[in-house]
Amino acid sequence: MTNTDTKKVLIAVDFEEQSLIALSQGLNFAKAIGAEITLIHVIEDGGILGKNLSDSQYESVRKEVDKQLQEQIKQIAVKQPGLPVTALVARGRVYEKITEVAEMLQTAFIIMGCNGAGGIKRKFIGSNALHVVKGSRCPVITIKGKHHRAGCKNIILPLDLTKETREKVGKAILYARLYDAAVRVVSVIFTKDEFIVNRLTRQLAQVKDYLEKAGVECTAEIIKGIKGEESLAQCIVDYAGKVEGDLLLIMTQQEVDFTDYFIGSSAQEIILRADMPVLSIIPNHGKEPVKKSTRKK
């Protein structure tokens, strides 16, 4: 959370197709919350190509990258006139520099592309996205897939019986009001235990009622997964695709005995599989400065 009135969004750009898609979506998001944007490109010295740059080589690369970033800023000025955009070039590990700069600028959100698994380059980009989600102290929006709405019509909210449920619902209300979107609540169960099923059914009914009383359109559904054949994440991703989701809201978990954040296997799989923006939020880490809704009730 920022300490100033102006919200800031950091968007990672590597000039590949997926990062430019993320940039386009990031512009829409920043405009919706009234934020200013910083574009960041990280030159990874000794990175995936094993290339160690001398200072003079780095300076040459930096100038070329900065030139490309300035060209992006010119294009943004045409698409989104009046949207404040700056750019910077960093040197080091991609995910370390992104999270470091986000803390330095006190950004409200980090936005970056994610290509998921499949091939060395895709795994590398997916790995960077997961590392950023793990290390960031602000919410991260990872964007996979090629085609997205400019706005947000359906927010997917996976729920279980954990204590973070109330906080997840509060976040969903914030974003639903921001975009005037519907919230699609979904729970996946792999058991026939009547006690668990009934408890989850009651909880979903309470959540749906709470959302509707808050003025948010809502549906709630329980999906019965097949143990050993389907993963929790795949069931959620399939459901999100079925209802044409635009934003999938998940929460990362914090390890009690470690300073870094832990991302469960299901959260990782959702981030790498979902062909839609995934918003990862750290539980109980403050509130994002989201602009109040102006829609008429």
PDB file of C-alpha atoms in Angstrom:
ATOM      1  CA  MET A   1       0.000   0.000   0.000  1.00  0.00           C
ATOM      2  CA  THR A   2       1.339   3.411  -0.891  1.00  0.00           C
ATOM      3  CA  ASN A   3       1.826   6.226   1.576  1.00  0.00           C
ATOM      4  CA  THR A   4       0.703   8.893  -0.900  1.00  0.00           C
ATOM      5  CA  ASP A   5      -2.629   9.761  -2.463  1.00  0.00           C
ATOM      6  CA  THR A   6      -1.414   8.657  -5.904  1.00  0.00           C
ATOM      7  CA  LYS A   7      -1.614   4.937  -6.565  1.00  0.00           C
ATOM      8  CA  LYS A   8       1.218   3.328  -8.519  1.00  0.00           C
ATOM      9  CA  VAL A   9       1.248   0.269 -10.755  1.00  0.00           C
ATOM     10  CA  LEU A  10       4.466  -1.446 -11.866  1.00  0.00           C
ATOM     11  CA  ILE A  11       4.252  -3.282 -15.197  1.00  0.00           C
ATOM     12  CA  ALA A  12       7.062  -5.619 -16.279  1.00  0.00           C
ATOM     13  CA  VAL A  13       7.902  -5.362 -19.982  1.00  0.00           C
ATOM     14  CA  ASP A  14      10.302  -7.603 -21.910  1.00  0.00           C
ATOM     15  CA  PHE A  15       8.847  -6.702 -25.356  1.00  0.00           C
ATOM     16  CA  GLU A  16       7.707 -10.283 -25.981  1.00  0.00           C
ATOM     17  CA  GLU A  17       4.083 -10.818 -27.042  1.00  0.00           C
ATOM     18  CA  GLN A  18       2.778 -11.898 -23.639  1.00  0.00           C
ATOM     19  CA  SER A  19       4.289  -8.948 -21.781  1.00  0.00           C
ATOM     20  CA  LEU A  20       2.784  -6.545 -24.329  1.00  0.00           C
ATOM     21  CA  ILE A  21      -0.615  -8.188 -23.786  1.00  0.00           C
ATOM     22  CA  ALA A  22      -0.099  -7.719 -20.049  1.00  0.00           C
ATOM     23  CA  LEU A  23       0.856  -4.094 -20.686  1.00  0.00           C
ATOM     24  CA  SER A  24      -2.357  -3.478 -22.606  1.00  0.00           C
ATOM     25  CA  GLN A  25      -4.456  -4.977 -19.808  1.00  0.00           C
ATOM     26  CA  GLY A  26      -2.388  -3.142 -17.221  1.00  0.00           C
ATOM     27  CA  LEU A  27      -3.215   0.185 -18.847  1.00  0.00           C
ATOM     28  CA  ASN A  28      -6.929  -0.538 -18.549  1.00  0.00           C
ATOM     29  CA  PHE A  29      -6.532  -1.537 -14.895  1.00  0.00           C
ATOM     30  CA  ALA A  30      -4.425   1.507 -14.009  1.00  0.00           C
ATOM     31  CA  LYS A  31      -6.934   3.814 -15.646  1.00  0.00           C
ATOM     32  CA  ALA A  32      -9.794   2.153 -13.729  1.00  0.00           C
ATOM     33  CA  ILE A  33      -8.138   2.720 -10.334  1.00  0.00           C
ATOM     34  CA  GLY A  34      -6.721   6.146 -11.193  1.00  0.00           C
ATOM     35  CA  ALA A  35      -3.083   5.063 -10.929  1.00  0.00           C
ATOM     36  CA  GLU A  36       0.173   6.159 -12.502  1.00  0.00           C
ATOM     37  CA  ILE A  37       2.289   3.542 -14.264  1.00  0.00           C
ATOM     38  CA  THR A  38       5.952   2.641 -14.176  1.00  0.00           C
ATOM     39  CA  LEU A  39       7.236   0.305 -16.880  1.00  0.00           C
ATOM     40  CA  ILE A  40      10.219  -1.829 -15.889  1.00  0.00           C
ATOM     41  CA  HIS A  41      12.570  -3.870 -18.040  1.00  0.00           C
ATOM     42  CA  VAL A  42      15.238  -5.972 -16.344  1.00  0.00           C
ATOM     43  CA  ILE A  43      18.475  -6.746 -18.154  1.00  0.00           C
ATOM     44  CA  GLU A  44      19.476 -10.071 -16.664  1.00  0.00           C
ATOM     45  CA  ASP A  45      23.265 -10.170 -16.596  1.00  0.00           C
ATOM     46  CA  GLY A  46      24.401 -13.771 -16.809  1.00  0.00           C
ATOM     47  CA  GLY A  47      20.803 -14.885 -17.237  1.00  0.00           C
ATOM     48  CA  ILE A  48      19.156 -17.542 -19.359  1.00  0.00           C
ATOM     49  CA  LEU A  49      21.527 -16.978 -22.276  1.00  0.00           C
ATOM     50  CA  GLY A  50      24.557 -17.100 -19.969  1.00  0.00           C
ATOM     51  CA  LYS A  51      25.749 -13.735 -21.234  1.00  0.00           C
ATOM     52  CA  ASN A  52      27.882 -11.680 -18.847  1.00  0.00           C
ATOM     53  CA  LEU A  53      27.895  -8.053 -19.931  1.00  0.00           C
ATOM     54  CA  SER A  54      30.747  -5.657 -19.404  1.00  0.00           C
ATOM     55  CA  ASP A  55      29.826  -2.181 -18.167  1.00  0.00           C
ATOM     56  CA  SER A  56      30.159  -0.741 -21.682  1.00  0.00           C
ATOM     57  CA  GLN A  57      28.065  -3.559 -23.172  1.00  0.00           C
ATOM     58  CA  TYR A  58      25.431  -3.088 -20.499  1.00  0.00           C
ATOM     59  CA  GLU A  59      25.270   0.655 -21.178  1.00  0.00           C
ATOM     60  CA  SER A  60      24.761  -0.012 -24.873  1.00  0.00           C
ATOM     61  CA  VAL A  61      21.960  -2.500 -24.158  1.00  0.00           C
ATOM     62  CA  ARG A  62      20.414  -0.153 -21.588  1.00  0.00           C
ATOM     63  CA  LYS A  63      20.228   2.693 -24.114  1.00  0.00           C
ATOM     64  CA  GLU A  64      18.526   0.449 -26.677  1.00  0.00           C
ATOM     65  CA  VAL A  65      16.038  -0.841 -24.087  1.00  0.00           C
ATOM     66  CA  ASP A  66      15.296   2.689 -22.888  1.00  0.00           C
ATOM     67  CA  LYS A  67      14.651   3.723 -26.495  1.00  0.00           C
ATOM     68  CA  GLN A  68      12.103   0.907 -26.848  1.00  0.00           C
ATOM     69  CA  LEU A  69      10.452   1.833 -23.548  1.00  0.00           C
ATOM     70  CA  GLN A  70      10.115   5.458 -24.636  1.00  0.00           C
ATOM     71  CA  GLU A  71       8.482   4.246 -27.847  1.00  0.00           C
ATOM     72  CA  GLN A  72       5.984   2.286 -25.743  1.00  0.00           C
ATOM     73  CA  ILE A  73       5.255   5.424 -23.728  1.00  0.00           C
ATOM     74  CA  LYS A  74       4.531   7.340 -26.964  1.00  0.00           C
ATOM     75  CA  GLN A  75       2.105   4.620 -28.061  1.00  0.00           C
ATOM     76  CA  ILE A  76       0.420   4.656 -24.654  1.00  0.00           C
ATOM     77  CA  ALA A  77      -0.034   8.442 -24.888  1.00  0.00           C
ATOM     78  CA  VAL A  78      -2.025   7.870 -28.088  1.00  0.00           C
ATOM     79  CA  LYS A  79      -4.138   5.004 -26.672  1.00  0.00           C
ATOM     80  CA  GLN A  80      -4.633   6.407 -23.164  1.00  0.00           C
ATOM     81  CA  PRO A  81      -4.038  10.179 -23.278  1.00  0.00           C
ATOM     82  CA  GLY A  82      -3.431  11.720 -19.894  1.00  0.00           C
ATOM     83  CA  LEU A  83      -2.364   8.468 -18.220  1.00  0.00           C
ATOM     84  CA  PRO A  84       0.909   9.155 -16.314  1.00  0.00           C
ATOM     85  CA  VAL A  85       3.630   6.730 -17.463  1.00  0.00           C
ATOM     86  CA  THR A  86       7.328   6.553 -16.673  1.00  0.00           C
ATOM     87  CA  ALA A  87       9.919   3.854 -17.372  1.00  0.00           C
ATOM     88  CA  LEU A  88      13.094   2.483 -15.887  1.00  0.00           C
ATOM     89  CA  VAL A  89      15.726  -0.123 -16.716  1.00  0.00           C
ATOM     90  CA  ALA A  90      17.212  -2.367 -14.028  1.00  0.00           C
ATOM     91  CA  ARG A  91      20.042  -4.894 -13.996  1.00  0.00           C
ATOM     92  CA  GLY A  92      19.973  -8.198 -12.115  1.00  0.00           C
ATOM     93  CA  ARG A  93      17.651 -11.155 -11.618  1.00  0.00           C
ATOM     94  CA  VAL A  94      14.264 -10.421 -13.172  1.00  0.00           C
ATOM     95  CA  TYR A  95      12.058 -11.338 -10.217  1.00  0.00           C
ATOM     96  CA  GLU A  96      14.385  -9.844  -7.610  1.00  0.00           C
ATOM     97  CA  LYS A  97      14.548  -6.482  -9.355  1.00  0.00           C
ATOM     98  CA  ILE A  98      10.796  -6.342  -9.986  1.00  0.00           C
ATOM     99  CA  THR A  99       9.966  -6.917  -6.315  1.00  0.00           C
ATOM    100  CA  GLU A 100      12.793  -4.627  -5.184  1.00  0.00           C
ATOM    101  CA  VAL A 101      11.600  -1.749  -7.363  1.00  0.00           C
ATOM    102  CA  ALA A 102       7.967  -2.366  -6.350  1.00  0.00           C
ATOM    103  CA  GLU A 103       8.948  -1.897  -2.697  1.00  0.00           C
ATOM    104  CA  MET A 104      11.076   1.140  -3.483  1.00  0.00           C
ATOM    105  CA  LEU A 105       8.213   2.821  -5.370  1.00  0.00           C
ATOM    106  CA  GLN A 106       5.621   1.512  -2.892  1.00  0.00           C
ATOM    107  CA  THR A 107       3.450   0.262  -5.723  1.00  0.00           C
ATOM    108  CA  ALA A 108      -0.120  -0.845  -5.159  1.00  0.00           C
ATOM    109  CA  PHE A 109       0.097  -3.609  -7.802  1.00  0.00           C
ATOM    110  CA  ILE A 110       2.593  -5.450  -9.981  1.00  0.00           C
ATOM    111  CA  ILE A 111       1.367  -6.590 -13.397  1.00  0.00           C
ATOM    112  CA  MET A 112       3.281  -9.007 -15.625  1.00  0.00           C
ATOM    113  CA  GLY A 113       2.785 -11.563 -18.343  1.00  0.00           C
ATOM    114  CA  CYS A 114       2.956 -15.290 -17.672  1.00  0.00           C
ATOM    115  CA  ASN A 115       3.449 -17.906 -20.374  1.00  0.00           C
ATOM    116  CA  GLY A 116       3.023 -20.912 -18.120  1.00  0.00           C
ATOM    117  CA  ALA A 117       4.689 -24.270 -18.706  1.00  0.00           C
ATOM    118  CA  GLY A 118       5.904 -25.697 -21.977  1.00  0.00           C
ATOM    119  CA  GLY A 119       9.354 -25.148 -23.462  1.00  0.00           C
ATOM    120  CA  ILE A 120      12.454 -23.630 -21.847  1.00  0.00           C
ATOM    121  CA  LYS A 121      11.467 -20.015 -22.504  1.00  0.00           C
ATOM    122  CA  ARG A 122       7.890 -20.490 -21.329  1.00  0.00           C
ATOM    123  CA  LYS A 123       9.047 -22.221 -18.151  1.00  0.00           C
ATOM    124  CA  PHE A 124      11.516 -19.406 -17.549  1.00  0.00           C
ATOM    125  CA  ILE A 125       8.850 -16.714 -17.878  1.00  0.00           C
ATOM    126  CA  GLY A 126       6.415 -18.737 -15.794  1.00  0.00           C
ATOM    127  CA  SER A 127       9.086 -19.223 -13.136  1.00  0.00           C
ATOM    128  CA  ASN A 128       9.738 -15.482 -12.960  1.00  0.00           C
ATOM    129  CA  ALA A 129       6.022 -14.817 -12.502  1.00  0.00           C
ATOM    130  CA  LEU A 130       5.795 -17.334  -9.660  1.00  0.00           C
ATOM    131  CA  HIS A 131       8.891 -15.882  -7.987  1.00  0.00           C
ATOM    132  CA  VAL A 132       7.398 -12.390  -8.167  1.00  0.00           C
ATOM    133  CA  VAL A 133       4.127 -13.596  -6.630  1.00  0.00           C
ATOM    134  CA  LYS A 134       6.111 -15.351  -3.915  1.00  0.00           C
ATOM    135  CA  GLY A 135       8.365 -12.397  -3.095  1.00  0.00           C
ATOM    136  CA  SER A 136       6.042  -9.438  -3.580  1.00  0.00           C
ATOM    137  CA  ARG A 137       4.559  -7.566  -0.638  1.00  0.00           C
ATOM    138  CA  CYS A 138       1.811  -6.096  -2.815  1.00  0.00           C
ATOM    139  CA  PRO A 139      -0.850  -7.835  -4.942  1.00  0.00           C
ATOM    140  CA  VAL A 140       0.358  -9.255  -8.268  1.00  0.00           C
ATOM    141  CA  ILE A 141      -1.697  -9.662 -11.439  1.00  0.00           C
ATOM    142  CA  THR A 142      -0.252 -12.306 -13.746  1.00  0.00           C
ATOM    143  CA  ILE A 143      -1.689 -12.393 -17.254  1.00  0.00           C
ATOM    144  CA  LYS A 144      -1.664 -15.483 -19.452  1.00  0.00           C
ATOM    145  CA  GLY A 145      -3.669 -16.050 -22.627  1.00  0.00           C
ATOM    146  CA  LYS A 146      -4.017 -13.921 -25.732  1.00  0.00           C
ATOM    147  CA  HIS A 147      -7.558 -12.575 -25.718  1.00  0.00           C
ATOM    148  CA  HIS A 148      -9.080 -10.553 -22.884  1.00  0.00           C
ATOM    149  CA  ARG A 149     -11.901  -8.074 -22.448  1.00  0.00           C
ATOM    150  CA  ALA A 150     -10.853  -4.469 -21.937  1.00  0.00           C
ATOM    151  CA  GLY A 151     -12.980  -4.392 -18.798  1.00  0.00           C
ATOM    152  CA  CYS A 152     -14.078  -7.063 -16.348  1.00  0.00           C
ATOM    153  CA  LYS A 153     -17.488  -8.718 -16.461  1.00  0.00           C
ATOM    154  CA  ASN A 154     -16.969 -11.811 -14.299  1.00  0.00           C
ATOM    155  CA  ILE A 155     -14.722 -12.203 -11.253  1.00  0.00           C
ATOM    156  CA  ILE A 156     -14.023 -15.804 -10.242  1.00  0.00           C
ATOM    157  CA  LEU A 157     -13.774 -16.324  -6.482  1.00  0.00           C
ATOM    158  CA  PRO A 158     -12.694 -19.826  -5.406  1.00  0.00           C
ATOM    159  CA  LEU A 159     -13.633 -20.503  -1.784  1.00  0.00           C
ATOM    160  CA  ASP A 160     -13.000 -23.261   0.724  1.00  0.00           C
ATOM    161  CA  LEU A 161     -13.488 -23.553   4.467  1.00  0.00           C
ATOM    162  CA  THR A 162     -10.344 -21.617   5.441  1.00  0.00           C
ATOM    163  CA  LYS A 163     -10.265 -18.585   7.705  1.00  0.00           C
ATOM    164  CA  GLU A 164      -9.356 -16.278   4.793  1.00  0.00           C
ATOM    165  CA  THR A 165     -12.867 -16.593   3.321  1.00  0.00           C
ATOM    166  CA  ARG A 166     -14.147 -13.328   4.802  1.00  0.00           C
ATOM    167  CA  GLU A 167     -11.112 -11.426   3.520  1.00  0.00           C
ATOM    168  CA  LYS A 168     -11.429 -12.962   0.042  1.00  0.00           C
ATOM    169  CA  VAL A 169     -15.068 -11.872  -0.143  1.00  0.00           C
ATOM    170  CA  GLY A 170     -14.157  -8.327   0.905  1.00  0.00           C
ATOM    171  CA  LYS A 171     -11.560  -8.116  -1.869  1.00  0.00           C
ATOM    172  CA  ALA A 172     -14.050  -9.463  -4.401  1.00  0.00           C
ATOM    173  CA  ILE A 173     -16.550  -6.751  -3.445  1.00  0.00           C
ATOM    174  CA  LEU A 174     -13.897  -4.058  -3.997  1.00  0.00           C
ATOM    175  CA  TYR A 175     -13.110  -5.249  -7.510  1.00  0.00           C
ATOM    176  CA  ALA A 176     -16.719  -5.999  -8.409  1.00  0.00           C
ATOM    177  CA  ARG A 177     -17.671  -2.424  -7.543  1.00  0.00           C
ATOM    178  CA  LEU A 178     -14.658  -1.084  -9.388  1.00  0.00           C
ATOM    179  CA  TYR A 179     -15.652  -2.805 -12.642  1.00  0.00           C
ATOM    180  CA  ASP A 180     -19.398  -3.188 -12.012  1.00  0.00           C
ATOM    181  CA  ALA A 181     -18.749  -6.914 -12.409  1.00  0.00           C
ATOM    182  CA  ALA A 182     -20.484 -10.053 -11.182  1.00  0.00           C
ATOM    183  CA  VAL A 183     -18.766 -12.406  -8.737  1.00  0.00           C
ATOM    184  CA  ARG A 184     -18.856 -16.119  -9.548  1.00  0.00           C
ATOM    185  CA  VAL A 185     -18.164 -18.002  -6.318  1.00  0.00           C
ATOM    186  CA  VAL A 186     -16.985 -21.588  -6.762  1.00  0.00           C
ATOM    187  CA  SER A 187     -15.961 -24.379  -4.398  1.00  0.00           C
ATOM    188  CA  VAL A 188     -14.534 -27.740  -5.397  1.00  0.00           C
ATOM    189  CA  ILE A 189     -15.001 -30.853  -3.300  1.00  0.00           C
ATOM    190  CA  PHE A 190     -13.528 -34.325  -3.702  1.00  0.00           C
ATOM    191  CA  THR A 191     -15.424 -35.946  -0.863  1.00  0.00           C
ATOM    192  CA  LYS A 192     -18.902 -37.299  -0.253  1.00  0.00           C
ATOM    193  CA  ASP A 193     -18.659 -36.592   3.470  1.00  0.00           C
ATOM    194  CA  GLU A 194     -22.121 -35.227   4.249  1.00  0.00           C
ATOM    195  CA  PHE A 195     -20.893 -33.003   7.093  1.00  0.00           C
ATOM    196  CA  ILE A 196     -18.315 -31.241   4.880  1.00  0.00           C
ATOM    197  CA  VAL A 197     -20.703 -30.907   1.940  1.00  0.00           C
ATOM    198  CA  ASN A 198     -23.447 -29.411   4.120  1.00  0.00           C
ATOM    199  CA  ARG A 199     -21.037 -27.027   5.839  1.00  0.00           C
ATOM    200  CA  LEU A 200     -19.674 -25.808   2.516  1.00  0.00           C
ATOM    201  CA  THR A 201     -23.188 -25.448   1.103  1.00  0.00           C
ATOM    202  CA  ARG A 202     -24.207 -23.269   4.058  1.00  0.00           C
ATOM    203  CA  GLN A 203     -21.074 -21.163   3.743  1.00  0.00           C
ATOM    204  CA  LEU A 204     -21.627 -20.522   0.040  1.00  0.00           C
ATOM    205  CA  ALA A 205     -25.236 -19.530   0.697  1.00  0.00           C
ATOM    206  CA  GLN A 206     -24.048 -17.060   3.357  1.00  0.00           C
ATOM    207  CA  VAL A 207     -21.390 -15.627   1.042  1.00  0.00           C
ATOM    208  CA  LYS A 208     -23.874 -15.238  -1.807  1.00  0.00           C
ATOM    209  CA  ASP A 209     -26.330 -13.482   0.491  1.00  0.00           C
ATOM    210  CA  TYR A 210     -23.583 -11.180   1.802  1.00  0.00           C
ATOM    211  CA  LEU A 211     -22.468 -10.217  -1.702  1.00  0.00           C
ATOM    212  CA  GLU A 212     -25.985  -9.552  -2.886  1.00  0.00           C
ATOM    213  CA  LYS A 213     -26.689  -7.361   0.156  1.00  0.00           C
ATOM    214  CA  ALA A 214     -23.527  -5.423  -0.787  1.00  0.00           C
ATOM    215  CA  GLY A 215     -25.115  -4.733  -4.182  1.00  0.00           C
ATOM    216  CA  VAL A 216     -22.958  -7.200  -6.117  1.00  0.00           C
ATOM    217  CA  GLU A 217     -24.442  -9.632  -8.635  1.00  0.00           C
ATOM    218  CA  CYS A 218     -23.407 -13.116  -7.580  1.00  0.00           C
ATOM    219  CA  THR A 219     -23.709 -16.811  -8.340  1.00  0.00           C
ATOM    220  CA  ALA A 220     -22.421 -19.655  -6.163  1.00  0.00           C
ATOM    221  CA  GLU A 221     -21.681 -23.185  -7.273  1.00  0.00           C
ATOM    222  CA  ILE A 222     -20.138 -26.346  -5.841  1.00  0.00           C
ATOM    223  CA  ILE A 223     -18.203 -28.539  -8.262  1.00  0.00           C
ATOM    224  CA  LYS A 224     -17.670 -32.206  -7.489  1.00  0.00           C
ATOM    225  CA  GLY A 225     -14.196 -33.204  -8.602  1.00  0.00           C
ATOM    226  CA  ILE A 226     -13.086 -36.740  -9.364  1.00  0.00           C
ATOM    227  CA  LYS A 227     -10.273 -37.687  -7.008  1.00  0.00           C
ATOM    228  CA  GLY A 228      -7.223 -38.973  -8.849  1.00  0.00           C
ATOM    229  CA  GLU A 229      -8.422 -37.673 -12.208  1.00  0.00           C
ATOM    230  CA  GLU A 230      -8.737 -33.908 -11.736  1.00  0.00           C
ATOM    231  CA  SER A 231      -6.768 -31.401  -9.715  1.00  0.00           C
ATOM    232  CA  LEU A 232      -8.376 -28.661  -7.657  1.00  0.00           C
ATOM    233  CA  ALA A 233      -6.697 -26.029  -9.814  1.00  0.00           C
ATOM    234  CA  GLN A 234      -7.842 -27.593 -13.078  1.00  0.00           C
ATOM    235  CA  CYS A 235     -11.441 -27.740 -11.840  1.00  0.00           C
ATOM    236  CA  ILE A 236     -11.302 -24.025 -10.973  1.00  0.00           C
ATOM    237  CA  VAL A 237      -9.660 -23.083 -14.273  1.00  0.00           C
ATOM    238  CA  ASP A 238     -12.221 -25.118 -16.243  1.00  0.00           C
ATOM    239  CA  TYR A 239     -15.076 -23.453 -14.364  1.00  0.00           C
ATOM    240  CA  ALA A 240     -13.569 -19.996 -14.966  1.00  0.00           C
ATOM    241  CA  GLY A 241     -13.445 -20.705 -18.681  1.00  0.00           C
ATOM    242  CA  LYS A 242     -17.004 -22.018 -18.717  1.00  0.00           C
ATOM    243  CA  VAL A 243     -18.435 -18.833 -17.172  1.00  0.00           C
ATOM    244  CA  GLU A 244     -16.164 -16.545 -19.241  1.00  0.00           C
ATOM    245  CA  GLY A 245     -14.177 -15.247 -16.288  1.00  0.00           C
ATOM    246  CA  ASP A 246     -12.093 -12.097 -16.666  1.00  0.00           C
ATOM    247  CA  LEU A 247     -10.265 -12.083 -13.327  1.00  0.00           C
ATOM    248  CA  LEU A 248      -9.468 -15.001 -11.044  1.00  0.00           C
ATOM    249  CA  LEU A 249      -8.846 -13.953  -7.452  1.00  0.00           C
ATOM    250  CA  ILE A 250      -6.630 -16.140  -5.292  1.00  0.00           C
ATOM    251  CA  MET A 251      -4.697 -15.674  -2.063  1.00  0.00           C
ATOM    252  CA  THR A 252      -1.175 -16.810  -1.343  1.00  0.00           C
ATOM    253  CA  GLN A 253      -0.400 -18.211   2.082  1.00  0.00           C
ATOM    254  CA  GLN A 254       2.313 -16.939   4.417  1.00  0.00           C
ATOM    255  CA  GLU A 255       4.636 -19.419   6.063  1.00  0.00           C
ATOM    256  CA  VAL A 256       4.738 -18.932   9.831  1.00  0.00           C
ATOM    257  CA  ASP A 257       8.425 -19.769  10.227  1.00  0.00           C
ATOM    258  CA  PHE A 258       9.844 -18.115   7.116  1.00  0.00           C
ATOM    259  CA  THR A 259      10.141 -14.558   5.834  1.00  0.00           C
ATOM    260  CA  ASP A 260       9.348 -15.480   2.222  1.00  0.00           C
ATOM    261  CA  TYR A 261       5.836 -16.188   1.090  1.00  0.00           C
ATOM    262  CA  PHE A 262       4.696 -19.686   0.241  1.00  0.00           C
ATOM    263  CA  ILE A 263       2.567 -20.436  -2.806  1.00  0.00           C
ATOM    264  CA  GLY A 264       0.605 -23.659  -2.565  1.00  0.00           C
ATOM    265  CA  SER A 265       0.704 -26.097  -5.476  1.00  0.00           C
ATOM    266  CA  SER A 266      -2.904 -25.306  -6.427  1.00  0.00           C
ATOM    267  CA  ALA A 267      -2.200 -21.557  -6.574  1.00  0.00           C
ATOM    268  CA  GLN A 268       0.880 -22.181  -8.726  1.00  0.00           C
ATOM    269  CA  GLU A 269      -1.094 -24.382 -11.086  1.00  0.00           C
ATOM    270  CA  ILE A 270      -3.877 -21.797 -11.393  1.00  0.00           C
ATOM    271  CA  ILE A 271      -1.365 -19.043 -12.232  1.00  0.00           C
ATOM    272  CA  LEU A 272       0.316 -21.183 -14.905  1.00  0.00           C
ATOM    273  CA  ARG A 273      -2.868 -22.684 -16.400  1.00  0.00           C
ATOM    274  CA  ALA A 274      -5.516 -19.957 -16.377  1.00  0.00           C
ATOM    275  CA  ASP A 275      -5.847 -18.125 -19.705  1.00  0.00           C
ATOM    276  CA  MET A 276      -7.036 -15.006 -17.908  1.00  0.00           C
ATOM    277  CA  PRO A 277      -5.620 -12.485 -15.435  1.00  0.00           C
ATOM    278  CA  VAL A 278      -4.981 -13.990 -11.987  1.00  0.00           C
ATOM    279  CA  LEU A 279      -4.863 -11.611  -9.025  1.00  0.00           C
ATOM    280  CA  SER A 280      -2.721 -13.005  -6.203  1.00  0.00           C
ATOM    281  CA  ILE A 281      -3.192 -11.329  -2.822  1.00  0.00           C
ATOM    282  CA  ILE A 282      -1.282 -11.862   0.420  1.00  0.00           C
ATOM    283  CA  PRO A 283      -3.703 -12.493   3.313  1.00  0.00           C
ATOM    284  CA  ASN A 284      -3.875  -9.773   5.977  1.00  0.00           C
ATOM    285  CA  HIS A 285      -1.269  -7.575   4.354  1.00  0.00           C
ATOM    286  CA  GLY A 286      -3.190  -4.317   4.345  1.00  0.00           C
ATOM    287  CA  LYS A 287      -5.690  -2.930   1.900  1.00  0.00           C
ATOM    288  CA  GLU A 288      -5.138  -1.996  -1.713  1.00  0.00           C
ATOM    289  CA  PRO A 289      -6.029   1.607  -2.433  1.00  0.00           C
ATOM    290  CA  VAL A 290      -8.891   0.983  -4.816  1.00  0.00           C
ATOM    291  CA  LYS A 291     -10.968   3.921  -5.994  1.00  0.00           C
ATOM    292  CA  LYS A 292     -14.516   3.952  -4.685  1.00  0.00           C
ATOM    293  CA  SER A 293     -17.289   2.968  -7.026  1.00  0.00           C
ATOM    294  CA  THR A 294     -19.361   5.699  -8.587  1.00  0.00           C
ATOM    295  CA  ARG A 295     -22.073   3.447  -9.964  1.00  0.00           C
ATOM    296  CA  LYS A 296     -25.645   4.127  -9.072  1.00  0.00           C
ATOM    297  CA  LYS A 297     -27.373   1.617  -6.855  1.00  0.00           C
TER     298      LYS A 297
END
